[in-house]
CSV table of C-alpha atoms and ligand atoms in Angstrom, one decimal:
chain,number,residue,atom,x,y,z
F,1,UNK,CA,-22.8,-2.4,10.9
F,2,UNK,CA,-19.9,-0.3,10.0
F,3,UNK,CA,-19.4,2.9,12.6
F,4,UNK,CA,-19.6,6.0,10.6
F,5,UNK,CA,-17.5,8.0,13.1
F,6,UNK,CA,-14.4,5.8,11.9
F,7,UNK,CA,-14.5,6.5,8.3
F,8,UNK,CA,-12.5,9.5,8.4
F,9,UNK,CA,-9.7,7.7,9.6
F,10,UNK,CA,-10.3,5.1,7.0
F,11,UNK,CA,-10.8,7.7,4.0
F,12,UNK,CA,-7.1,9.3,5.3
F,13,UNK,CA,-5.5,4.9,5.5
F,14,UNK,CA,-7.2,4.5,2.2
F,15,UNK,CA,-5.5,7.9,0.6
F,16,UNK,CA,-2.0,6.5,2.1
F,17,UNK,CA,-2.1,3.4,0.0
F,18,UNK,CA,-3.4,4.6,-3.1
F,19,UNK,CA,-0.2,6.6,-3.8
F,20,UNK,CA,1.8,3.0,-3.4
F,21,UNK,CA,-0.5,1.7,-5.8
F,22,UNK,CA,-0.2,2.8,-9.4
F,23,UNK,CA,-1.2,-0.2,-11.0
F,24,UNK,CA,-4.8,0.4,-9.7
F,25,UNK,CA,-5.1,4.2,-10.3
F,26,UNK,CA,-4.0,3.7,-14.0
F,27,UNK,CA,-6.8,0.8,-14.1
F,28,UNK,CA,-9.3,3.3,-12.1
F,29,UNK,CA,-8.4,6.2,-14.7
F,30,UNK,CA,-8.7,3.1,-17.3
F,31,UNK,CA,-12.4,1.7,-16.4
F,32,UNK,CA,-13.7,5.2,-15.3
F,33,UNK,CA,-13.2,5.4,-19.6
F,34,UNK,CA,-14.3,1.9,-21.0
F,35,UNK,CA,-17.0,1.0,-18.1
F,36,UNK,CA,-16.0,-3.2,-18.1
F,37,UNK,CA,-18.3,-3.8,-15.5
F,38,UNK,CA,-21.6,-0.9,-15.9
F,39,UNK,CA,-24.8,-3.2,-14.4
F,40,UNK,CA,-22.3,-5.5,-13.0
F,41,UNK,CA,-22.8,-7.2,-9.7
F,42,UNK,CA,-19.0,-7.9,-8.6
F,43,UNK,CA,-19.2,-9.9,-4.6
F,44,UNK,CA,-15.5,-10.1,-3.2
F,45,UNK,CA,-14.7,-11.7,0.2
F,46,UNK,CA,-10.9,-10.0,0.9
F,47,UNK,CA,-9.0,-9.0,4.1
F,48,UNK,CA,-10.5,-5.9,4.3
F,49,UNK,CA,-7.9,-3.6,4.2
F,50,UNK,CA,-7.1,-0.2,2.4
F,51,UNK,CA,-5.2,-1.8,-0.5
F,52,UNK,CA,-8.9,-4.4,-0.6
F,53,UNK,CA,-10.3,-0.6,-0.6
F,54,UNK,CA,-8.1,0.8,-3.1
F,55,UNK,CA,-9.3,-2.4,-5.2
F,56,UNK,CA,-13.1,-1.9,-4.1
F,57,UNK,CA,-12.7,1.8,-5.7
F,58,UNK,CA,-11.0,0.7,-8.8
F,59,UNK,CA,-13.7,-2.0,-9.8
F,60,UNK,CA,-16.3,0.6,-9.2
F,61,UNK,CA,-14.8,3.0,-11.6
F,62,UNK,CA,-15.2,0.8,-13.6
F,63,UNK,CA,-19.6,0.5,-13.4
F,64,UNK,CA,-19.8,-1.8,-10.8
F,65,UNK,CA,-21.8,-2.3,-7.8
F,66,UNK,CA,-19.3,-3.9,-5.1
F,67,UNK,CA,-20.5,-6.4,-1.7
F,68,UNK,CA,-17.6,-7.2,0.1
F,69,UNK,CA,-17.2,-9.1,2.9
F,70,UNK,CA,-13.5,-10.4,4.9
F,71,UNK,CA,-11.7,-13.1,4.2
F,72,UNK,CA,-11.0,-14.1,8.1
F,73,UNK,CA,-12.7,-12.4,11.1
F,74,UNK,CA,-9.4,-11.3,12.9
F,75,UNK,CA,-7.8,-9.2,9.9
F,76,UNK,CA,-10.9,-7.0,9.4
F,77,UNK,CA,-9.9,-2.9,10.0
F,78,UNK,CA,-13.1,-0.9,11.3
F,79,UNK,CA,-12.6,2.2,9.9
F,80,UNK,CA,-11.6,0.9,6.2
F,81,UNK,CA,-14.3,-0.8,6.1
F,82,UNK,CA,-16.8,2.6,7.4
F,83,UNK,CA,-15.0,4.6,5.0
F,84,UNK,CA,-15.7,2.0,2.2
F,85,UNK,CA,-19.3,2.0,3.0
F,86,UNK,CA,-19.9,5.9,3.9
F,87,UNK,CA,-17.4,7.5,1.0
F,88,UNK,CA,-17.5,5.3,-1.6
F,89,UNK,CA,-20.5,3.2,-1.9
F,90,UNK,CA,-19.4,0.1,-1.4
F,91,UNK,CA,-22.1,-2.5,0.6
F,92,UNK,CA,-20.0,-4.0,3.2
F,93,UNK,CA,-20.6,-7.3,5.8
F,94,UNK,CA,-17.3,-7.2,8.1
F,95,UNK,CA,-16.7,-6.2,11.8
F,96,UNK,CA,-13.3,-7.0,13.4
F,97,UNK,CA,-13.3,-10.2,15.3
F,98,UNK,CA,-17.0,-11.6,15.2
F,99,UNK,CA,-17.2,-15.1,15.7
F,100,UNK,CA,-17.6,-17.9,12.9
F,101,UNK,CA,-21.0,-17.7,12.3
F,102,UNK,CA,-21.4,-14.0,12.1
F,103,UNK,CA,-18.1,-14.5,8.8
F,104,UNK,CA,-20.0,-16.8,7.3
F,105,UNK,CA,-23.1,-15.0,7.9
F,106,UNK,CA,-21.0,-11.6,6.1
F,107,UNK,CA,-20.1,-13.8,3.2
F,108,UNK,CA,-23.8,-15.2,2.4
F,109,UNK,CA,-24.9,-11.4,2.7
F,110,UNK,CA,-21.7,-10.4,0.5
F,111,UNK,CA,-23.0,-13.2,-1.6
F,112,UNK,CA,-27.0,-13.2,-1.6
F,113,UNK,CA,-29.7,-11.2,-3.4
F,114,UNK,CA,-29.6,-12.5,-7.0
F,115,UNK,CA,-26.1,-13.4,-6.8
F,116,UNK,CA,-23.0,-11.4,-8.5
F,117,UNK,CA,-22.3,-11.9,-11.9
F,118,UNK,CA,-18.5,-12.0,-11.2
F,119,UNK,CA,-16.7,-13.0,-7.9
F,120,UNK,CA,-13.3,-12.1,-5.8
F,121,UNK,CA,-12.4,-14.5,-3.3
F,122,UNK,CA,-9.6,-14.8,-0.9
F,123,UNK,CA,-9.6,-19.0,0.6
F,124,UNK,CA,-12.5,-20.2,-0.9
F,125,UNK,CA,-15.0,-19.4,1.4
F,126,UNK,CA,-17.2,-17.2,-1.1
F,127,UNK,CA,-17.5,-20.1,-3.9
F,128,UNK,CA,-18.1,-22.5,-1.2
F,129,UNK,CA,-20.9,-20.3,0.1
F,130,UNK,CA,-22.6,-19.7,-3.5
F,131,UNK,CA,-22.2,-23.5,-3.7
F,132,UNK,CA,-24.0,-24.3,-1.0
F,133,UNK,CA,-27.1,-21.2,-1.3
F,134,UNK,CA,-27.2,-21.6,-4.7
F,135,UNK,CA,-28.5,-17.8,-5.8
F,136,UNK,CA,-31.0,-16.9,-8.3
F,137,UNK,CA,-28.4,-17.0,-11.0
F,138,UNK,CA,-24.7,-18.9,-11.4
F,139,UNK,CA,-21.8,-16.1,-11.3
F,140,UNK,CA,-20.4,-15.7,-14.9
F,141,UNK,CA,-16.9,-16.2,-12.9
F,142,UNK,CA,-14.3,-15.4,-10.8
F,143,UNK,CA,-11.1,-14.9,-9.5
F,144,UNK,CA,-9.3,-17.1,-6.4
F,145,UNK,CA,-6.3,-14.7,-4.7
F,146,UNK,CA,-4.2,-17.3,-2.5
F,147,UNK,CA,-2.7,-20.6,-3.1
F,148,UNK,CA,-5.1,-22.0,-0.2
F,149,UNK,CA,-8.6,-21.7,-2.3
F,150,UNK,CA,-6.9,-22.8,-5.8
F,151,UNK,CA,-6.7,-26.3,-4.2
F,152,UNK,CA,-10.2,-26.1,-3.3
F,153,UNK,CA,-11.2,-25.3,-6.3
F,154,UNK,CA,-9.1,-27.7,-8.2
F,155,UNK,CA,-10.5,-30.2,-5.5
F,156,UNK,CA,-14.2,-29.2,-6.3
F,157,UNK,CA,-13.5,-29.3,-10.5
F,158,UNK,CA,-12.3,-32.5,-10.1
F,159,UNK,CA,-15.5,-33.8,-8.6
F,160,UNK,CA,-17.4,-31.7,-10.9
F,161,UNK,CA,-18.9,-29.3,-8.3
F,162,UNK,CA,-17.3,-26.0,-9.8
F,163,UNK,CA,-20.5,-24.2,-11.1
F,164,UNK,CA,-18.4,-21.5,-13.2
F,165,UNK,CA,-15.0,-20.6,-14.4
F,166,UNK,CA,-13.0,-19.5,-11.9
F,167,UNK,CA,-8.9,-17.9,-12.9
F,168,UNK,CA,-6.2,-19.0,-9.9
F,169,UNK,CA,-5.0,-15.6,-9.4
F,170,UNK,CA,-2.3,-16.4,-7.1
F,171,UNK,CA,-1.0,-18.7,-9.8
F,172,UNK,CA,0.5,-16.2,-12.1
F,173,UNK,CA,4.4,-15.8,-12.0
F,174,UNK,CA,4.2,-12.2,-11.3
F,175,UNK,CA,2.1,-12.2,-8.7
F,176,UNK,CA,3.6,-15.6,-7.2
F,177,UNK,CA,7.5,-13.5,-6.6
F,178,UNK,CA,5.7,-9.9,-6.2
F,179,UNK,CA,3.3,-10.7,-3.5
F,180,UNK,CA,4.1,-14.3,-1.8
F,181,UNK,CA,7.9,-14.0,-1.9
F,182,UNK,CA,8.5,-10.0,-1.1
F,183,UNK,CA,5.4,-9.4,0.0
F,184,UNK,CA,4.8,-11.9,2.8
F,185,UNK,CA,8.3,-12.3,3.3
F,186,UNK,CA,8.2,-8.8,4.6
F,187,UNK,CA,4.9,-8.9,6.2
F,188,UNK,CA,5.6,-12.1,8.3
F,189,UNK,CA,8.1,-10.7,9.5
F,190,UNK,CA,6.4,-7.6,10.5
F,191,UNK,CA,3.4,-9.4,11.9
F,192,UNK,CA,6.5,-11.6,14.3
F,193,UNK,CA,7.9,-8.7,15.4
F,194,UNK,CA,5.2,-6.5,16.3
F,195,UNK,CA,3.4,-9.6,18.2
F,196,UNK,CA,6.4,-11.3,20.0
F,197,UNK,CA,8.8,-8.1,20.5
F,198,UNK,CA,11.9,-10.3,19.7
F,199,UNK,CA,15.3,-9.7,18.2
F,200,UNK,CA,15.9,-12.5,14.9
F,201,UNK,CA,19.6,-11.7,14.9
F,202,UNK,CA,21.5,-14.6,16.3
F,203,UNK,CA,17.7,-16.7,16.7
F,204,UNK,CA,17.0,-20.1,15.4
F,205,UNK,CA,14.0,-19.9,12.7
F,206,UNK,CA,12.1,-22.5,12.1
F,207,UNK,CA,9.9,-22.1,8.4
F,208,UNK,CA,7.5,-25.0,7.5
F,209,UNK,CA,6.8,-25.3,4.1
F,210,UNK,CA,9.0,-23.8,1.1
F,211,UNK,CA,7.0,-22.2,-1.3
F,212,UNK,CA,7.2,-19.0,-2.9
F,213,UNK,CA,5.8,-17.7,1.1
F,214,UNK,CA,8.0,-19.8,3.3
F,215,UNK,CA,10.9,-18.8,0.9
F,216,UNK,CA,10.2,-15.3,1.2
F,217,UNK,CA,9.6,-15.4,5.0
F,218,UNK,CA,13.4,-17.6,5.4
F,219,UNK,CA,14.9,-15.3,2.8
F,220,UNK,CA,13.8,-12.2,4.9
F,221,UNK,CA,14.4,-14.1,8.5
F,222,UNK,CA,18.0,-15.0,7.4
F,223,UNK,CA,17.7,-10.8,6.3
F,224,UNK,CA,17.7,-10.1,10.1
F,225,UNK,CA,20.2,-11.9,10.6
F,226,UNK,CA,18.2,-15.1,12.5
F,227,UNK,CA,19.6,-18.8,11.6
F,228,UNK,CA,17.4,-20.3,9.7
F,229,UNK,CA,16.2,-24.1,9.1
F,230,UNK,CA,13.3,-24.9,6.6
F,231,UNK,CA,11.7,-28.6,7.3
F,232,UNK,CA,10.0,-29.7,3.7
F,233,UNK,CA,8.0,-32.5,1.9
F,234,UNK,CA,8.6,-32.0,-1.4
F,235,UNK,CA,11.9,-32.9,-2.3
F,236,UNK,CA,12.6,-30.2,-5.2
F,237,UNK,CA,11.6,-27.3,-3.0
F,238,UNK,CA,13.8,-29.1,0.1
F,239,UNK,CA,16.6,-29.5,-2.2
F,240,UNK,CA,16.3,-25.5,-3.1
F,241,UNK,CA,16.2,-24.4,0.6
F,242,UNK,CA,19.5,-26.7,0.9
F,243,UNK,CA,20.8,-24.9,-2.3
F,244,UNK,CA,19.5,-21.3,-1.0
F,245,UNK,CA,22.2,-22.1,2.1
F,246,UNK,CA,19.2,-23.6,4.3
F,247,UNK,CA,19.7,-26.6,6.3
F,248,UNK,CA,16.9,-28.6,5.7
F,249,UNK,CA,15.4,-31.2,8.5
F,250,UNK,CA,12.1,-32.7,9.6
F,251,UNK,CA,10.4,-30.4,11.8
F,252,UNK,CA,10.4,-33.3,14.8
F,253,UNK,CA,14.3,-32.8,14.9
F,254,UNK,CA,14.0,-29.4,15.1
F,255,UNK,CA,11.8,-28.8,17.6
F,256,UNK,CA,13.6,-29.3,20.8
F,257,UNK,CA,16.5,-26.3,20.1
F,258,UNK,CA,13.9,-24.2,17.3
F,259,UNK,CA,13.4,-20.6,19.3
F,260,UNK,CA,10.7,-18.8,16.6
F,261,UNK,CA,8.6,-21.5,14.4
F,262,UNK,CA,6.6,-20.0,11.4
F,263,UNK,CA,4.3,-22.4,9.4
F,264,UNK,CA,3.7,-21.6,5.6
F,265,UNK,CA,2.5,-24.7,4.2
F,266,UNK,CA,-0.9,-24.6,3.6
F,267,UNK,CA,-1.9,-28.0,5.1
F,268,UNK,CA,-3.1,-29.3,8.3
F,269,UNK,CA,-2.1,-30.3,11.7
F,270,UNK,CA,2.0,-29.6,10.5
F,271,UNK,CA,3.3,-28.5,14.4
F,272,UNK,CA,1.5,-31.6,16.6
F,273,UNK,CA,1.6,-31.4,20.1
F,274,UNK,CA,4.0,-33.7,20.2
F,275,UNK,CA,6.6,-30.9,18.6
F,276,UNK,CA,5.5,-28.6,21.2
F,277,UNK,CA,5.8,-30.2,24.3
F,278,UNK,CA,9.8,-31.0,23.3
F,279,UNK,CA,10.2,-27.3,22.5
F,280,UNK,CA,11.8,-25.1,24.9
F,281,UNK,CA,10.8,-22.2,27.0
F,282,UNK,CA,10.0,-19.5,25.3
F,283,UNK,CA,9.4,-21.2,21.7
F,284,UNK,CA,7.8,-18.6,19.6
F,285,UNK,CA,4.7,-19.9,17.3
F,286,UNK,CA,3.2,-17.8,14.3
F,287,UNK,CA,1.4,-19.4,11.0
F,288,UNK,CA,1.3,-17.4,7.5
F,289,UNK,CA,-0.5,-20.3,6.3
F,290,UNK,CA,-4.6,-19.3,4.7
F,291,UNK,CA,-5.7,-21.0,7.2
F,292,UNK,CA,-5.5,-21.8,11.5
F,293,UNK,CA,-5.1,-25.3,10.3
F,294,UNK,CA,-1.2,-25.2,10.6
F,295,UNK,CA,-0.7,-25.5,14.4
F,296,UNK,CA,-2.2,-27.8,16.2
F,297,UNK,CA,-4.2,-25.9,18.8
F,298,UNK,CA,-6.4,-28.0,20.4
F,299,UNK,CA,-3.3,-29.9,21.3
F,300,UNK,CA,-1.2,-27.0,22.8
F,301,UNK,CA,-4.3,-26.2,24.7
F,302,UNK,CA,-4.5,-29.6,25.8
F,303,UNK,CA,-0.5,-29.6,26.4
F,304,UNK,CA,-1.5,-26.6,28.9
F,305,UNK,CA,-2.0,-26.1,32.2
F,306,UNK,CA,-2.3,-22.5,32.1
F,307,UNK,CA,-3.9,-19.9,29.1
F,308,UNK,CA,-2.6,-15.7,29.8
F,309,UNK,CA,-3.7,-14.2,27.2
F,310,UNK,CA,-2.4,-11.3,25.6
F,311,UNK,CA,0.7,-10.8,27.2
F,312,UNK,CA,1.5,-8.4,24.3
F,313,UNK,CA,-1.4,-7.8,21.7
F,314,UNK,CA,-1.9,-11.1,19.4
F,315,UNK,CA,0.8,-13.0,21.4
F,316,UNK,CA,-1.1,-15.3,24.1
F,317,UNK,CA,1.4,-17.4,26.3
F,318,UNK,CA,0.6,-21.3,27.3
F,319,UNK,CA,2.2,-22.7,30.5
F,320,UNK,CA,3.6,-26.8,30.1
F,321,UNK,CA,3.3,-28.7,33.2
F,322,UNK,CA,7.0,-28.6,33.7
F,323,UNK,CA,6.4,-24.9,33.9
F,324,UNK,CA,8.2,-23.5,30.3
F,325,UNK,CA,5.7,-21.7,28.5
F,326,UNK,CA,4.8,-21.3,24.6
F,327,UNK,CA,4.2,-18.3,23.3
F,328,UNK,CA,1.5,-18.5,19.9
F,329,UNK,CA,0.8,-15.5,18.2
F,330,UNK,CA,-2.2,-14.2,16.8
F,331,UNK,CA,-4.0,-17.4,18.2
F,332,UNK,CA,-2.6,-18.9,14.7
F,333,UNK,CA,-3.8,-17.4,12.1
F,334,UNK,CA,-2.3,-15.4,9.5
F,335,UNK,CA,0.3,-13.5,11.8
F,336,UNK,CA,1.1,-11.1,9.0
F,337,UNK,CA,-3.0,-9.8,8.8
F,338,UNK,CA,-3.6,-10.0,12.0
F,339,UNK,CA,-0.6,-8.8,13.8
F,340,UNK,CA,0.4,-6.2,11.0
F,341,UNK,CA,-0.6,-4.3,8.2
F,342,UNK,CA,-0.7,-7.3,5.8
F,343,UNK,CA,1.5,-7.4,2.6
F,344,UNK,CA,2.6,-3.6,1.2
F,345,UNK,CA,0.4,-1.6,-0.8
F,346,UNK,CA,3.2,-2.1,-3.6
F,347,UNK,CA,2.4,-5.7,-3.3
F,348,UNK,CA,-1.0,-5.3,-3.2
F,349,UNK,CA,-0.8,-3.2,-6.5
F,350,UNK,CA,0.1,-6.0,-8.4
F,351,UNK,CA,-1.1,-9.0,-7.1
F,352,UNK,CA,-5.1,-6.6,-7.1
F,353,UNK,CA,-4.1,-5.2,-10.8
F,354,UNK,CA,-3.8,-8.6,-12.0
F,355,UNK,CA,-7.1,-9.4,-10.3
F,356,UNK,CA,-8.8,-6.6,-11.9
F,357,UNK,CA,-7.6,-6.8,-15.3
F,358,UNK,CA,-8.3,-10.1,-15.4
F,359,UNK,CA,-11.8,-9.3,-13.8
F,360,UNK,CA,-12.5,-7.2,-17.0
F,361,UNK,CA,-11.7,-9.6,-18.9
F,362,UNK,CA,-13.6,-12.3,-18.0
F,363,UNK,CA,-16.7,-9.8,-17.8
F,364,UNK,CA,-16.2,-10.2,-22.0
F,365,UNK,CA,-15.2,-13.4,-22.4
F,366,UNK,CA,-16.2,-15.7,-19.0
F,367,UNK,CA,-19.0,-17.5,-21.4
F,368,UNK,CA,-16.8,-18.5,-23.7
F,369,UNK,CA,-14.7,-20.7,-20.5
F,370,UNK,CA,-15.6,-24.1,-19.1
F,371,UNK,CA,-16.5,-24.4,-14.8
F,372,UNK,CA,-13.2,-25.0,-14.4
F,373,UNK,CA,-10.3,-23.2,-12.9
F,374,UNK,CA,-8.1,-21.8,-15.2
F,375,UNK,CA,-4.6,-19.7,-15.3
F,376,UNK,CA,-4.3,-15.9,-15.8
F,377,UNK,CA,-4.6,-15.2,-19.4
F,378,UNK,CA,-0.6,-14.6,-20.0
F,379,UNK,CA,-0.8,-11.6,-21.4
F,380,UNK,CA,-3.0,-9.4,-18.1
F,381,UNK,CA,0.7,-11.0,-16.3
F,382,UNK,CA,2.4,-9.5,-18.5
F,383,UNK,CA,0.3,-6.4,-19.0
F,384,UNK,CA,0.2,-5.6,-15.3
F,385,UNK,CA,4.4,-6.3,-14.3
F,386,UNK,CA,4.8,-3.5,-17.5
F,387,UNK,CA,2.4,-1.5,-16.5
F,388,UNK,CA,4.2,-1.7,-12.8
F,389,UNK,CA,7.8,-0.7,-14.7
F,390,UNK,CA,6.5,2.2,-16.4
F,391,UNK,CA,5.0,3.6,-12.9
F,392,UNK,CA,8.5,2.7,-11.4
F,393,UNK,CA,9.7,4.8,-13.7
F,394,UNK,CA,11.8,2.1,-15.1
F,395,UNK,CA,12.3,1.0,-19.3
F,396,UNK,CA,13.6,-2.7,-20.6
F,397,UNK,CA,14.9,-3.4,-24.2
F,398,UNK,CA,12.6,-4.7,-26.8
F,399,UNK,CA,13.5,-7.6,-28.8
F,400,UNK,CA,15.0,-6.8,-32.8
F,401,UNK,CA,12.9,-8.3,-35.4
F,402,UNK,CA,16.5,-10.4,-36.1
F,403,UNK,CA,16.3,-11.7,-32.6
F,404,UNK,CA,12.3,-12.5,-33.2
F,405,UNK,CA,13.3,-14.6,-36.2
F,406,UNK,CA,16.3,-16.2,-34.7
F,407,UNK,CA,14.0,-16.9,-31.2
F,408,UNK,CA,11.2,-18.6,-34.0
F,409,UNK,CA,13.7,-20.5,-35.8
F,410,UNK,CA,15.2,-23.9,-35.2
F,411,UNK,CA,17.3,-24.4,-38.2
F,412,UNK,CA,19.8,-21.8,-36.7
F,413,UNK,CA,22.4,-23.0,-34.6
F,414,UNK,CA,25.9,-20.9,-33.9
N,501,NAD,N1,-0.2,-15.0,5.2
N,501,NAD,C1,-0.2,-14.0,4.0
N,501,NAD,O1,-0.1,-12.9,3.2
N,501,NAD,C2,0.0,-15.5,2.2
N,501,NAD,C3,0.0,-14.4,1.2
N,501,NAD,C4,0.2,-16.0,0.2
N,501,NAD,C5,-0.2,-17.5,0.4
N,501,NAD,N2,-0.3,-17.3,1.8
N,501,NAD,C6,-1.0,-18.9,2.0
N,501,NAD,O2,0.1,-19.4,2.4
N,501,NAD,C7,0.3,-21.1,2.5
N,501,NAD,C8,1.7,-21.1,1.4
N,501,NAD,O3,1.5,-20.2,0.4
N,501,NAD,P1,2.7,-20.9,-0.6
N,501,NAD,O4,1.9,-20.1,-1.8
N,501,NAD,O5,3.6,-20.7,-0.3
N,501,NAD,O6,1.7,-22.4,-1.1
N,501,NAD,P2,2.7,-23.4,-2.0
N,501,NAD,O7,2.3,-25.0,-2.0
N,501,NAD,O8,3.5,-23.3,-3.0
N,501,NAD,O9,4.3,-23.9,-1.0
N,501,NAD,C9,3.6,-24.4,0.2
N,501,NAD,C10,4.8,-25.8,0.2
N,501,NAD,O10,4.6,-26.1,1.8
N,501,NAD,C11,5.3,-27.5,1.8
N,501,NAD,N3,4.3,-28.9,2.6
N,501,NAD,C12,3.2,-29.3,3.0
N,501,NAD,N4,3.2,-29.5,3.5
N,501,NAD,C13,3.7,-29.4,4.9
N,501,NAD,C14,4.3,-29.5,6.1
N,501,NAD,N5,4.1,-31.0,7.0
N,501,NAD,N6,5.7,-29.9,6.1
N,501,NAD,C15,6.2,-29.2,5.8
N,501,NAD,N7,6.5,-28.6,4.1
N,501,NAD,C16,4.8,-28.8,4.4
N,501,NAD,C17,4.7,-28.1,0.4
N,501,NAD,O11,5.4,-29.2,0.2
N,501,NAD,C18,5.0,-26.8,-0.7
N,501,NAD,O12,6.6,-27.0,-0.7
N,501,NAD,C19,-1.1,-21.4,1.6
N,501,NAD,O13,-1.9,-21.4,2.5
N,501,NAD,C20,-1.1,-19.8,1.4
N,501,NAD,O14,-2.9,-20.0,0.9
N,501,NAD,C21,-0.5,-16.7,2.8
């Protein structure tokens, strides 16, 4: 399925990313010696990018057979897929731009055969497929990489439908901080700028959702001089946004004067046709949430009298009856992965490093876990942070014995 002629270009990109991924490089050396996945198959459903390739190579170094499908039909980089298939012995089922049916067929192929020992998922489609077409054996367990996938898993577990333990890798404090906030914050603005070419300084940018992703996007947009407005449904998150100096208001109020709208809620139907009907000429719509359900795409299509596709790469213009034009980026899918390269390698190093450590832990311990959603063991989060800090050439202090005793005691006051 992959085009071998693209492999050389993919190898160059993978090597470039690898230089910025010291945690995975350190883990590859460790895994090469310890072989935690010997004889195991790991099925992965991830964006097929250079950083994912570095993870796949790390798991291969630990002895795993790796089968990879894409977690989004638009985010696959064909040269990376070719490099992994041709040079790294990874079984790749992914091609850029395939339709919905092929997307799910690819996931079924990556999940197929006897079924994997371990899984790594991004959004829940692989785990869902494993439950829908149960393979001959049940996986030992796996990791989920994103908030939307964890929410899906929790709903499955609540209904008693989850057949094996899954670790909520996206919930660790380190991943939340580095990946969601700093990584997504920067890369979503990168995707927005590449697809739209706008100057953000002085623009009114509306961010829907002030979770770690929305927070990062809001701060990155403000850093470029945008006037940032935030919409929320959670009072605590709304208060957080206000105390950081953002104006918080309902989306219906922001709709007529926002110039750029970015959704990052993980929810559905956030920007509706009613909002779009009152938007100003030239308003730009983009989504950072995992699925393309946050902007009402059907509502936008129904509202429009004409659509001009690809006015720029990854930007479509929707003309409203009175001549106003709204610009939809990346077809409403994750703009940082479709219109840009996704999160920077340094960021994915941390996120994937936590997942690689967790998979190695699961290979030894999964049988002790119930079929539920579990947190990443706290030692793994701290170990990942420690390895990254040292790879950046920094050191931190350690508690003295006196400090340990003081913090452990409730008898000592001032
Ligand atoms: N693009 C990427 O690279 C990337 C990276 C990480 C996560 N994600 C995805 O981004 C989404 C957000 O992630 P997160 O970790 O910040 O999630 P989160 O659940 O921590 O935060 C989402 C916030 O949106 C708010 N919200 C929900 N419905 C809303 C509505 N109708 N209007 C306004 N606010 C609303 C919630 O109250 C919450 O505060 C998820 O789908 C996640 O999977 C994308």
